[in-house]
mmCIF file of C-alpha atoms and ligand atoms in Angstrom:
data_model
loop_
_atom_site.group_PDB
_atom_site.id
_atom_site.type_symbol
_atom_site.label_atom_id
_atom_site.label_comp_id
_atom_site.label_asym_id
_atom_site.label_seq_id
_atom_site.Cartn_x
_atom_site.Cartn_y
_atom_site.Cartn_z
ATOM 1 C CA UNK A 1 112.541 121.077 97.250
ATOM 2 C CA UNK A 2 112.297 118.383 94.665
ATOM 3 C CA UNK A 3 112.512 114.798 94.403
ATOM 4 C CA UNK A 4 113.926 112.651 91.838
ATOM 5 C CA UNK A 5 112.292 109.323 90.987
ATOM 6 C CA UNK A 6 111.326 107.090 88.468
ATOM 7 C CA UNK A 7 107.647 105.759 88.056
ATOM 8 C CA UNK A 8 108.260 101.792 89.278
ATOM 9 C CA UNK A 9 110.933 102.146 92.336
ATOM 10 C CA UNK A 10 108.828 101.216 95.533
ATOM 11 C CA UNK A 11 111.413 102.816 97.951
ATOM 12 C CA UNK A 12 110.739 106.211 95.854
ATOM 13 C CA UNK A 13 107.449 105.297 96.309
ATOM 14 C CA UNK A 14 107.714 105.223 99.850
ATOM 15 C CA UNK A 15 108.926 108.777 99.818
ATOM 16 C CA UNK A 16 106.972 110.261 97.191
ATOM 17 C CA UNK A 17 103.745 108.998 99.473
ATOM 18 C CA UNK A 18 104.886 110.543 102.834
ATOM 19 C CA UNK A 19 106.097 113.599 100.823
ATOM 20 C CA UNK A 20 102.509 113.843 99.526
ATOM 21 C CA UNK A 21 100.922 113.176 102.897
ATOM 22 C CA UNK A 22 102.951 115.762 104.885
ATOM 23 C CA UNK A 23 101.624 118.603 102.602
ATOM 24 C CA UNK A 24 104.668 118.870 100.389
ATOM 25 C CA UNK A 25 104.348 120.136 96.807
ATOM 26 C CA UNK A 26 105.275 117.812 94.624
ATOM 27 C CA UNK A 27 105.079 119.797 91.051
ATOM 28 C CA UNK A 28 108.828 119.308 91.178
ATOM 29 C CA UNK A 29 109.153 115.897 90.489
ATOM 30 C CA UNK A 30 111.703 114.785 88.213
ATOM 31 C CA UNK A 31 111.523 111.614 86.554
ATOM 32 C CA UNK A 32 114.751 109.975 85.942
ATOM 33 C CA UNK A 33 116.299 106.416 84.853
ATOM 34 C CA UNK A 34 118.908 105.992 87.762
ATOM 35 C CA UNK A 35 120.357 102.977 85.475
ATOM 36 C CA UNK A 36 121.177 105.972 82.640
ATOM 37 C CA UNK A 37 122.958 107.902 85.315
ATOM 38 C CA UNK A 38 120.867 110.309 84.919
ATOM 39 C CA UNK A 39 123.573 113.807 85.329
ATOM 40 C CA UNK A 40 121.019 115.525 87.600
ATOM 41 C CA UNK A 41 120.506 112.289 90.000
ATOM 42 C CA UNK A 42 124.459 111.867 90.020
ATOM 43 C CA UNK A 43 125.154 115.287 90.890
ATOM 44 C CA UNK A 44 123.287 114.885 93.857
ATOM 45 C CA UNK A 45 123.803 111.041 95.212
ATOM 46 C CA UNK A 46 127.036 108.900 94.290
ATOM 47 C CA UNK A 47 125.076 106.059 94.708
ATOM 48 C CA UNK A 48 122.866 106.927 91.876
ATOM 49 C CA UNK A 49 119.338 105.651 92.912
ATOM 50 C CA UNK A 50 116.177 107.261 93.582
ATOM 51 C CA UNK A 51 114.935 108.394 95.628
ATOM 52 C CA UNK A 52 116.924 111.563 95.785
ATOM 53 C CA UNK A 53 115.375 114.618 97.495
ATOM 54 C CA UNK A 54 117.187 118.097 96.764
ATOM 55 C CA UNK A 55 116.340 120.658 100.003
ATOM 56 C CA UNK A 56 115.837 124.135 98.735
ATOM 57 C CA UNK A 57 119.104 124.949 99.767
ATOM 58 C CA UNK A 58 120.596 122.137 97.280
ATOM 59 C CA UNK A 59 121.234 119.703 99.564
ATOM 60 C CA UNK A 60 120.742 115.750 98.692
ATOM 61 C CA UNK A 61 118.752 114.005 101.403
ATOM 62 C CA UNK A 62 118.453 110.245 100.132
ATOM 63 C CA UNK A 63 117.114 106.779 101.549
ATOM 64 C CA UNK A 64 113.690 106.183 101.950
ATOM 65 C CA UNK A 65 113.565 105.209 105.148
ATOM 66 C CA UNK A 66 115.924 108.310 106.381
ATOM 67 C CA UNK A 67 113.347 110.197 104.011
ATOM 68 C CA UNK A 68 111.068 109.147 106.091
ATOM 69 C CA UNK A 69 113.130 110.033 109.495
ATOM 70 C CA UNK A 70 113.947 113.469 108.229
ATOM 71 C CA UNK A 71 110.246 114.612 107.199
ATOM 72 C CA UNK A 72 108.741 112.955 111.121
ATOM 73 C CA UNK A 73 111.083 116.191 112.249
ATOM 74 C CA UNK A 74 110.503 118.545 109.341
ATOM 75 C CA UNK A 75 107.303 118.553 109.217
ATOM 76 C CA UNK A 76 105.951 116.533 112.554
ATOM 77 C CA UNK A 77 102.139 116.663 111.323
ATOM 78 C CA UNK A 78 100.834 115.193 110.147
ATOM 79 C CA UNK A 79 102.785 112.059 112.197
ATOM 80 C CA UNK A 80 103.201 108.955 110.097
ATOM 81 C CA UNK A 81 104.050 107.280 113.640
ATOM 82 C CA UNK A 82 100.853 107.900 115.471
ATOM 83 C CA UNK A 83 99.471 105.001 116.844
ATOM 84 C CA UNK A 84 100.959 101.832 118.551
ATOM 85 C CA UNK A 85 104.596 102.693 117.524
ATOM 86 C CA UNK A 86 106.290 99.173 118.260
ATOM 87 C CA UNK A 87 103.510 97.850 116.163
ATOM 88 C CA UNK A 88 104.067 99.912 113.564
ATOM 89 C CA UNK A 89 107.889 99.853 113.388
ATOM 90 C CA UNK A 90 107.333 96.077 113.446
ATOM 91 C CA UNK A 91 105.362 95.801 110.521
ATOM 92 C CA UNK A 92 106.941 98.282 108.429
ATOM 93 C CA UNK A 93 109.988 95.913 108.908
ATOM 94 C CA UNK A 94 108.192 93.359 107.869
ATOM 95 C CA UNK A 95 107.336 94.938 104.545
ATOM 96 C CA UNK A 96 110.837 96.495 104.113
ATOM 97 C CA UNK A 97 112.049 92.707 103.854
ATOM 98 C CA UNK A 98 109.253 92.094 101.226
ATOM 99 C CA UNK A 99 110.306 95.730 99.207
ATOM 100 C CA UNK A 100 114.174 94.462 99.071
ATOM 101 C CA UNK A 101 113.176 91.050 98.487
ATOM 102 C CA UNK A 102 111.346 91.964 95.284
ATOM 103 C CA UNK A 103 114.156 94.753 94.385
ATOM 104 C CA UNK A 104 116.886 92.787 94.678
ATOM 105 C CA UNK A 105 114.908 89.805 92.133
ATOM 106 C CA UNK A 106 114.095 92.640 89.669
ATOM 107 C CA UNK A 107 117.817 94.729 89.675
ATOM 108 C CA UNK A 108 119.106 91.511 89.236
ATOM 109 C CA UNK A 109 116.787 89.749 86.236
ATOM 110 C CA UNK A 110 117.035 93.157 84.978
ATOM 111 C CA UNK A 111 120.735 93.980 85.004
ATOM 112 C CA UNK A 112 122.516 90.542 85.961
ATOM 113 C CA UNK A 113 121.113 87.297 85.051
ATOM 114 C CA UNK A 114 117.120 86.684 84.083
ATOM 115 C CA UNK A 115 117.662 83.451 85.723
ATOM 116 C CA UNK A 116 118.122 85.015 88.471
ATOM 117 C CA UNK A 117 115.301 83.914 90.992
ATOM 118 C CA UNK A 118 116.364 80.554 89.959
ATOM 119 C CA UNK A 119 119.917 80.906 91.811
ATOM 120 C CA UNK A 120 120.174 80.121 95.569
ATOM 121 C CA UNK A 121 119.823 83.870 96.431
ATOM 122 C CA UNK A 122 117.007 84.524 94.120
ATOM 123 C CA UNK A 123 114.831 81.230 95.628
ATOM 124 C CA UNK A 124 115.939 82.885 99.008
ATOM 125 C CA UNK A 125 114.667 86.193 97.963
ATOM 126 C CA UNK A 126 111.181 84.537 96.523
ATOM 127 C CA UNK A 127 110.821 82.727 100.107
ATOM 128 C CA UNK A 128 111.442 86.336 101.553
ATOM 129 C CA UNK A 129 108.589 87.784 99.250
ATOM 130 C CA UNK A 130 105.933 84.994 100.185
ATOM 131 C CA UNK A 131 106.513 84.387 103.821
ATOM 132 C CA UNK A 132 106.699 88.019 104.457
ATOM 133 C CA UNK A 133 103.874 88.995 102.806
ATOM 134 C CA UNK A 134 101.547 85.990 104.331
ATOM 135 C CA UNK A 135 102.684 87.163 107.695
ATOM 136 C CA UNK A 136 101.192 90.981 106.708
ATOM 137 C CA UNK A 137 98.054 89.119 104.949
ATOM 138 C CA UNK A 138 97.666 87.029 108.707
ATOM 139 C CA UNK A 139 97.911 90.285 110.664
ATOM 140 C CA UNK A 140 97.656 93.042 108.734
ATOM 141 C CA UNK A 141 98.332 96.826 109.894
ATOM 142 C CA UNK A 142 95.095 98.567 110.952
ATOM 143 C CA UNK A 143 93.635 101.187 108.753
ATOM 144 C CA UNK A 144 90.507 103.116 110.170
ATOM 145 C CA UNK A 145 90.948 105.960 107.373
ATOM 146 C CA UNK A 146 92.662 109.200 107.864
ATOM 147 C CA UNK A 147 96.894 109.849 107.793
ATOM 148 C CA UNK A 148 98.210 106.212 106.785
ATOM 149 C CA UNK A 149 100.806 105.538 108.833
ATOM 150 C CA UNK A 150 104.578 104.159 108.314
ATOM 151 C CA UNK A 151 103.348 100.016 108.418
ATOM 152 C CA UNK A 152 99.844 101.175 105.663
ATOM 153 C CA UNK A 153 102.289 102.974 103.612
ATOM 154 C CA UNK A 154 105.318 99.962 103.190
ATOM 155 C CA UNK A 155 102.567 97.615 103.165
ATOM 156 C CA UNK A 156 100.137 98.846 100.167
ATOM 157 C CA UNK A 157 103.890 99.721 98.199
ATOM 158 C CA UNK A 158 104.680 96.007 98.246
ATOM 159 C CA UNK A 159 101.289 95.238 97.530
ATOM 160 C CA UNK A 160 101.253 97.061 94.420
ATOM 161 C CA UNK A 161 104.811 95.698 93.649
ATOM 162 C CA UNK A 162 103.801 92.853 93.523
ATOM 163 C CA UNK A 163 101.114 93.322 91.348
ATOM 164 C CA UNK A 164 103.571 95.856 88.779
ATOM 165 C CA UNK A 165 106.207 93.039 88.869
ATOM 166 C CA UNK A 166 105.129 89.643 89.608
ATOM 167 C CA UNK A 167 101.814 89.362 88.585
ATOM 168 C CA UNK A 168 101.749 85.680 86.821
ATOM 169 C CA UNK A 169 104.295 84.107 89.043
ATOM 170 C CA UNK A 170 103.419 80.664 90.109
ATOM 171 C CA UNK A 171 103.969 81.456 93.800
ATOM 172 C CA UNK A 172 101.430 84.147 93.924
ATOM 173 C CA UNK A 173 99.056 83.765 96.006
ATOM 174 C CA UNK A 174 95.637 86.217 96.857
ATOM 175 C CA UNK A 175 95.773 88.816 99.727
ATOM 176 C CA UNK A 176 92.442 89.909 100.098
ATOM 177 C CA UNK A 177 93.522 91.475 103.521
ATOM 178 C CA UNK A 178 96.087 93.757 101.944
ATOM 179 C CA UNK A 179 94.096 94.394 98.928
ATOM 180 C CA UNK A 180 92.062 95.993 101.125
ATOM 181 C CA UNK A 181 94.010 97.877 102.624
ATOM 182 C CA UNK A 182 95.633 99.298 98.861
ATOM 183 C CA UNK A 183 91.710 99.665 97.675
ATOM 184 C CA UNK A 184 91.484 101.701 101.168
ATOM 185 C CA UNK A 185 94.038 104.093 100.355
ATOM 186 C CA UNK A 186 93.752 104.030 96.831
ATOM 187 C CA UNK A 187 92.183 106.837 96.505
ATOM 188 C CA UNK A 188 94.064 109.666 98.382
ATOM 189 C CA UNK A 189 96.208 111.660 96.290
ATOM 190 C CA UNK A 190 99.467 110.558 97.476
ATOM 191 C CA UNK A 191 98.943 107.280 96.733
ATOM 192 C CA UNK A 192 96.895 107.418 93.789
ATOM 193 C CA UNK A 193 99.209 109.854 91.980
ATOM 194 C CA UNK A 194 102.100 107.524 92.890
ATOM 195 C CA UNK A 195 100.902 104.381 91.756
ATOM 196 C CA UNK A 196 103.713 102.756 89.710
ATOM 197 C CA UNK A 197 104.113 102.099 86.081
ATOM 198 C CA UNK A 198 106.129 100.733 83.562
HETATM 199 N N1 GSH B 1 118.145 101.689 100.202
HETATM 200 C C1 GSH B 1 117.676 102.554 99.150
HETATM 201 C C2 GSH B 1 117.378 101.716 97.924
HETATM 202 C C3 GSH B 1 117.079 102.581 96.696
HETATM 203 C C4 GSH B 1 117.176 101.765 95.416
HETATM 204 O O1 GSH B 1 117.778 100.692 95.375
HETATM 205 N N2 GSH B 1 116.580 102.296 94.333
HETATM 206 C C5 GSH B 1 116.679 101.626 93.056
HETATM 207 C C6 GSH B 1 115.353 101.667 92.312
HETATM 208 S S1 GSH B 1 114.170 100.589 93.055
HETATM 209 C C7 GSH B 1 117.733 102.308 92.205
HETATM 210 O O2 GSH B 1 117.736 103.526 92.090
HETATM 211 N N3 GSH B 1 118.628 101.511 91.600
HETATM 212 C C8 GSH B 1 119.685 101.986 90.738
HETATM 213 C C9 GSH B 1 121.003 101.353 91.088
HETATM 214 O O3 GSH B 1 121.061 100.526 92.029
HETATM 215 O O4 GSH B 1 121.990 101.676 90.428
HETATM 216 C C10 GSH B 1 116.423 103.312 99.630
HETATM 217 O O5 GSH B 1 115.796 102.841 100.598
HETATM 218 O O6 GSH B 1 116.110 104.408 99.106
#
């Protein structure tokens, strides 16, 4: 199996971390550019974007979340769905909306306009980004140590988004709740060795 990413993509994130946390090796890695169209990424996904997992028998499994579906029956445990599972499904929601919210501002300052967040989508986005992340700061997902599960994992990768991407924004404002929770889980190996980067 391998799984190509790129160092900043929080949805590869995503899968890189419950890779990691399931056991999986991870020495096949491949760092690509999806915006190069990178030959090996298109070979396997049409769509172009990482994450991209290969299976050892060559075939593409892609989306983070149906990553994330696909491993809970590969490789049941650890479970990254122990716990109160409405709860956790809940919350991981929440920080999906925060993930796309801050991908879609990037892609498009990035590839479209840098204006962007300016535009009536964009200042929707931005909204997105704050509300949903005060909502995980007021009630945060629960983290006694241990397998993270699905909500801890979403909720430290838009965390650290935020931090990689937005950092001196004007509408930032401080999380100690979830910066907890990232300095909590900072240090196990599939997060730490996933942090993003530019
Ligand atoms: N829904 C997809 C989103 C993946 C995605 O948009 N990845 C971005 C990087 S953050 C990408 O590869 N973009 C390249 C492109 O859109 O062409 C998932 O959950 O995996």
């Amino acid at each position: 199996m391998r799984i190509l990413t790129n160092t900043t993509s929080p949805y590869a994130r995503i899968a890189r971390i419950a890779l990691g946390e399931k056991g999986f090796d991870l020495s096949g890695t491949e760092i690509v550019n999806p915006w190069d169209d990178a030959p090996a990424l298109l070979a396997l996904n049409s769509a172009a974007r990482v994450p991209t997992l290969e299976t050892d028998a060559g075939l593409p499994i892609t989306e983070s979340l149906l990553i994330l579906l696909w491993l809970e029956r590969k490789a049941p445990e650890p479970s990254l769905l122990h716990g109160d599972l409405d709860r956790i499904v809940s919350l991981a929601g929440r920080a999906m909306g925060v993930i796309d919210a801050q991908a879609t501002i990037v892609t498009n300052r990035m590839q479209v306009d840098p204006d962007f967040a300016q535009h009536r989508v964009g200042k929707r986005r931005i909204r997105s980004i704050v509300d949903g992340l005060a909502a995980l700061e007021a009630d945060p997902p629960g983290y006694a140590g241990g397998t993270p599960d699905i909500a801890v994992i979403t909720a430290v990768v838009a965390r650290d988004y935020l931090d990689l991407r937005f950092k001196d924004e004007p509408w930032v404002v401080a999380t100690p709740r979830l910066d907890a929770l990232v300095a909590a889980t900072a240090e196990r190996p599939a997060f730490r060795d996933t942090k993003p980067y530019i």
